[in-house]
mmCIF file of C-alpha atoms and ligand atoms in Angstrom:
data_model
loop_
_atom_site.group_PDB
_atom_site.id
_atom_site.type_symbol
_atom_site.label_atom_id
_atom_site.label_comp_id
_atom_site.label_asym_id
_atom_site.label_seq_id
_atom_site.Cartn_x
_atom_site.Cartn_y
_atom_site.Cartn_z
ATOM 1 C CA MET A 1 18.985 97.264 70.112
ATOM 2 C CA HIS A 2 18.374 100.653 68.552
ATOM 3 C CA THR A 3 20.914 103.382 69.327
ATOM 4 C CA ALA A 4 18.278 105.524 71.072
ATOM 5 C CA GLU A 5 17.413 102.626 73.395
ATOM 6 C CA LYS A 6 21.083 102.126 74.219
ATOM 7 C CA ILE A 7 21.515 105.841 74.977
ATOM 8 C CA ARG A 8 18.375 105.829 77.140
ATOM 9 C CA LYS A 9 19.634 102.772 79.041
ATOM 10 C CA LEU A 10 23.320 103.694 79.426
ATOM 11 C CA GLY A 11 23.298 107.476 79.240
ATOM 12 C CA PHE A 12 24.969 109.347 76.409
ATOM 13 C CA LYS A 13 28.528 109.422 77.792
ATOM 14 C CA ARG A 14 28.693 105.675 78.458
ATOM 15 C CA TRP A 15 27.075 104.929 75.106
ATOM 16 C CA TYR A 16 29.646 107.179 73.405
ATOM 17 C CA GLU A 17 32.560 105.446 75.173
ATOM 18 C CA ARG A 18 31.223 102.037 74.208
ATOM 19 C CA ALA A 19 30.662 103.123 70.607
ATOM 20 C CA LEU A 20 34.297 104.226 70.351
ATOM 21 C CA LEU A 21 35.526 100.957 71.905
ATOM 22 C CA GLU A 22 33.297 98.872 69.645
ATOM 23 C CA GLY A 23 34.343 100.859 66.585
ATOM 24 C CA HIS A 24 38.012 100.408 67.302
ATOM 25 C CA ALA A 25 37.505 96.699 68.010
ATOM 26 C CA TYR A 26 36.142 96.483 64.450
ATOM 27 C CA LEU A 27 39.213 98.366 63.208
ATOM 28 C CA VAL A 28 41.491 95.802 64.883
ATOM 29 C CA THR A 29 39.368 93.017 63.378
ATOM 30 C CA CYS A 30 39.798 94.666 59.981
ATOM 31 C CA PHE A 31 43.591 94.521 60.351
ATOM 32 C CA LEU A 32 43.390 90.872 61.422
ATOM 33 C CA GLY A 33 41.288 90.149 58.333
ATOM 34 C CA MET A 34 43.953 91.872 56.247
ATOM 35 C CA ILE A 35 46.630 89.608 57.755
ATOM 36 C CA VAL A 36 44.506 86.528 57.002
ATOM 37 C CA ALA A 37 44.029 87.750 53.409
ATOM 38 C CA ILE A 38 47.785 88.186 53.001
ATOM 39 C CA ALA A 39 48.346 84.716 54.463
ATOM 40 C CA GLY A 40 45.928 83.351 51.840
ATOM 41 C CA ILE A 41 47.918 85.061 49.084
ATOM 42 C CA GLU A 42 51.096 83.517 50.479
ATOM 43 C CA VAL A 43 49.521 80.055 50.392
ATOM 44 C CA VAL A 44 48.395 80.565 46.781
ATOM 45 C CA GLY A 45 51.883 81.827 45.861
ATOM 46 C CA GLY A 46 53.443 78.574 47.119
ATOM 47 C CA ARG A 47 51.747 76.640 44.246
ATOM 48 C CA GLN A 48 52.042 73.241 45.888
ATOM 49 C CA GLY A 49 49.077 71.772 44.085
ATOM 50 C CA LEU A 50 45.452 72.581 43.359
ATOM 51 C CA GLY A 51 44.330 71.749 46.897
ATOM 52 C CA GLN A 52 46.679 74.287 48.435
ATOM 53 C CA VAL A 53 45.671 76.927 45.883
ATOM 54 C CA LEU A 54 42.006 76.353 46.741
ATOM 55 C CA VAL A 55 42.760 76.601 50.481
ATOM 56 C CA GLY A 56 44.724 79.788 49.842
ATOM 57 C CA VAL A 57 41.899 81.327 47.829
ATOM 58 C CA ALA A 58 39.368 80.358 50.513
ATOM 59 C CA VAL A 59 41.508 81.782 53.342
ATOM 60 C CA GLY A 60 42.253 84.931 51.344
ATOM 61 C CA GLY A 61 38.586 85.428 50.497
ATOM 62 C CA LEU A 62 37.610 84.952 54.122
ATOM 63 C CA GLY A 63 40.201 87.525 55.182
ATOM 64 C CA VAL A 64 38.987 90.042 52.588
ATOM 65 C CA GLY A 65 35.380 89.493 53.678
ATOM 66 C CA VAL A 66 36.178 90.004 57.352
ATOM 67 C CA CYS A 67 38.260 93.064 56.524
ATOM 68 C CA LEU A 68 35.542 94.720 54.401
ATOM 69 C CA PHE A 69 32.743 93.945 56.860
ATOM 70 C CA SER A 70 34.768 95.234 59.823
ATOM 71 C CA TRP A 71 35.818 98.391 57.984
ATOM 72 C CA GLN A 72 32.179 99.139 57.129
ATOM 73 C CA ARG A 73 31.083 98.638 60.763
ATOM 74 C CA TYR A 74 33.989 100.771 62.051
ATOM 75 C CA HIS A 75 33.109 103.550 59.636
ATOM 76 C CA ARG A 76 29.374 103.504 60.424
ATOM 77 C CA ILE A 77 29.859 103.414 64.186
ATOM 78 C CA LEU A 78 32.355 106.290 64.183
ATOM 79 C CA ILE A 79 30.226 108.450 61.873
ATOM 80 C CA LEU A 80 27.239 107.901 64.157
ATOM 81 C CA ALA A 81 29.266 108.671 67.309
ATOM 82 C CA GLU A 82 30.742 111.792 65.720
ATOM 83 C CA HIS A 83 27.323 112.977 64.515
ATOM 84 C CA LEU A 84 25.649 112.525 67.905
ATOM 85 C CA GLY A 85 28.672 113.765 69.860
ATOM 86 C CA ALA A 86 28.788 116.987 67.822
ATOM 87 C CA GLY A 87 25.209 117.796 68.794
ATOM 88 C CA ALA A 88 25.394 116.780 72.450
ATOM 89 C CA THR A 89 26.204 120.228 73.830
ATOM 90 C CA CYS A 90 23.300 122.334 75.086
ATOM 91 C CA GLY A 91 23.012 125.521 73.061
ATOM 92 C CA ARG A 92 21.690 127.515 76.021
ATOM 93 C CA CYS A 93 23.875 126.528 78.990
ATOM 94 C CA GLY A 94 26.780 124.783 77.235
ATOM 95 C CA HIS A 95 26.691 121.552 79.250
ATOM 96 C CA TYR A 96 27.889 118.509 77.345
ATOM 97 C CA ALA A 97 25.834 115.300 77.258
ATOM 98 C CA ARG A 98 23.561 116.216 80.172
ATOM 99 C CA PHE A 99 20.284 115.564 78.477
ATOM 100 C CA GLY A 100 17.349 113.244 78.703
ATOM 101 C CA LEU A 101 15.951 111.576 75.630
ATOM 102 C CA ILE A 102 12.431 112.709 74.730
ATOM 103 C CA GLY A 103 12.101 111.051 71.348
ATOM 104 C CA SER A 104 14.005 109.587 68.433
ATOM 105 C CA GLY A 105 13.609 108.466 64.861
ATOM 106 C CA GLY A 106 15.325 107.921 61.561
ATOM 107 C CA SER A 107 17.458 105.085 60.367
ATOM 108 C CA ASP A 108 19.904 103.568 62.800
ATOM 109 C CA MET A 109 23.408 103.493 61.362
ATOM 110 C CA ASP A 110 24.447 101.362 64.336
ATOM 111 C CA ASP A 111 22.210 98.534 63.158
ATOM 112 C CA PRO A 112 23.714 96.717 60.138
ATOM 113 C CA ARG A 113 20.268 95.489 59.104
ATOM 114 C CA GLU A 114 19.058 99.024 58.415
ATOM 115 C CA GLN A 115 19.839 101.054 55.341
ATOM 116 C CA PRO A 116 20.456 104.733 56.213
ATOM 117 C CA GLN A 117 18.932 105.986 52.959
ATOM 118 C CA GLU A 118 15.523 104.492 53.693
ATOM 119 C CA ARG A 119 14.281 106.783 56.458
ATOM 120 C CA GLY A 120 16.975 109.445 56.717
ATOM 121 C CA PRO A 121 19.663 109.657 59.388
ATOM 122 C CA ILE A 122 18.950 109.011 63.053
ATOM 123 C CA TRP A 123 17.771 111.971 65.126
ATOM 124 C CA LEU A 124 17.304 112.404 68.850
ATOM 125 C CA HIS A 125 14.960 114.876 70.510
ATOM 126 C CA VAL A 126 16.621 115.731 73.813
ATOM 127 C CA LYS A 127 16.033 117.982 76.833
ATOM 128 C CA CYS A 128 18.854 119.496 78.897
ATOM 129 C CA ARG A 129 18.792 118.358 82.530
ATOM 130 C CA GLU A 130 20.419 121.627 83.632
ATOM 131 C CA CYS A 131 18.303 124.308 81.960
ATOM 132 C CA GLY A 132 15.384 122.512 80.271
ATOM 133 C CA ASN A 133 16.416 123.535 76.762
ATOM 134 C CA GLU A 134 15.158 121.169 74.064
ATOM 135 C CA TRP A 135 16.849 120.460 70.756
ATOM 136 C CA VAL A 136 17.169 117.828 68.062
ATOM 137 C CA ILE A 137 20.485 116.141 67.374
HETATM 138 ZN ZN1 LIG B 201 21.199 123.417 79.034
#
């Protein structure tokens, strides 16, 4: 689901909370991947035969893969949350995250299938529920 759809469905504050939770879950997964990678190195270091070396390399590679993937997701989710959170305050009345979504576009950094360089960063056209001010985040 596109970030704009999630924000429309949940509201900005709940989306933001969930983005932070999801991002930090990926950070924890990254650390777990690091532990698995280190365990793989330990298995390779034991040198108890070719089979154990191959298992160690496979486990270590899996851990590195999980760690890199999770770090990338953590980084993308937090950059997106920070970008949208920084623009969520109404410039006229100063209310935070009290807006309705009018439109959106750009590449979705929250979706791993999309490449941010292809269509530019995500933008949201929003309207303040308090004063009617419109702006683009
Ligand atoms: Zn306002």
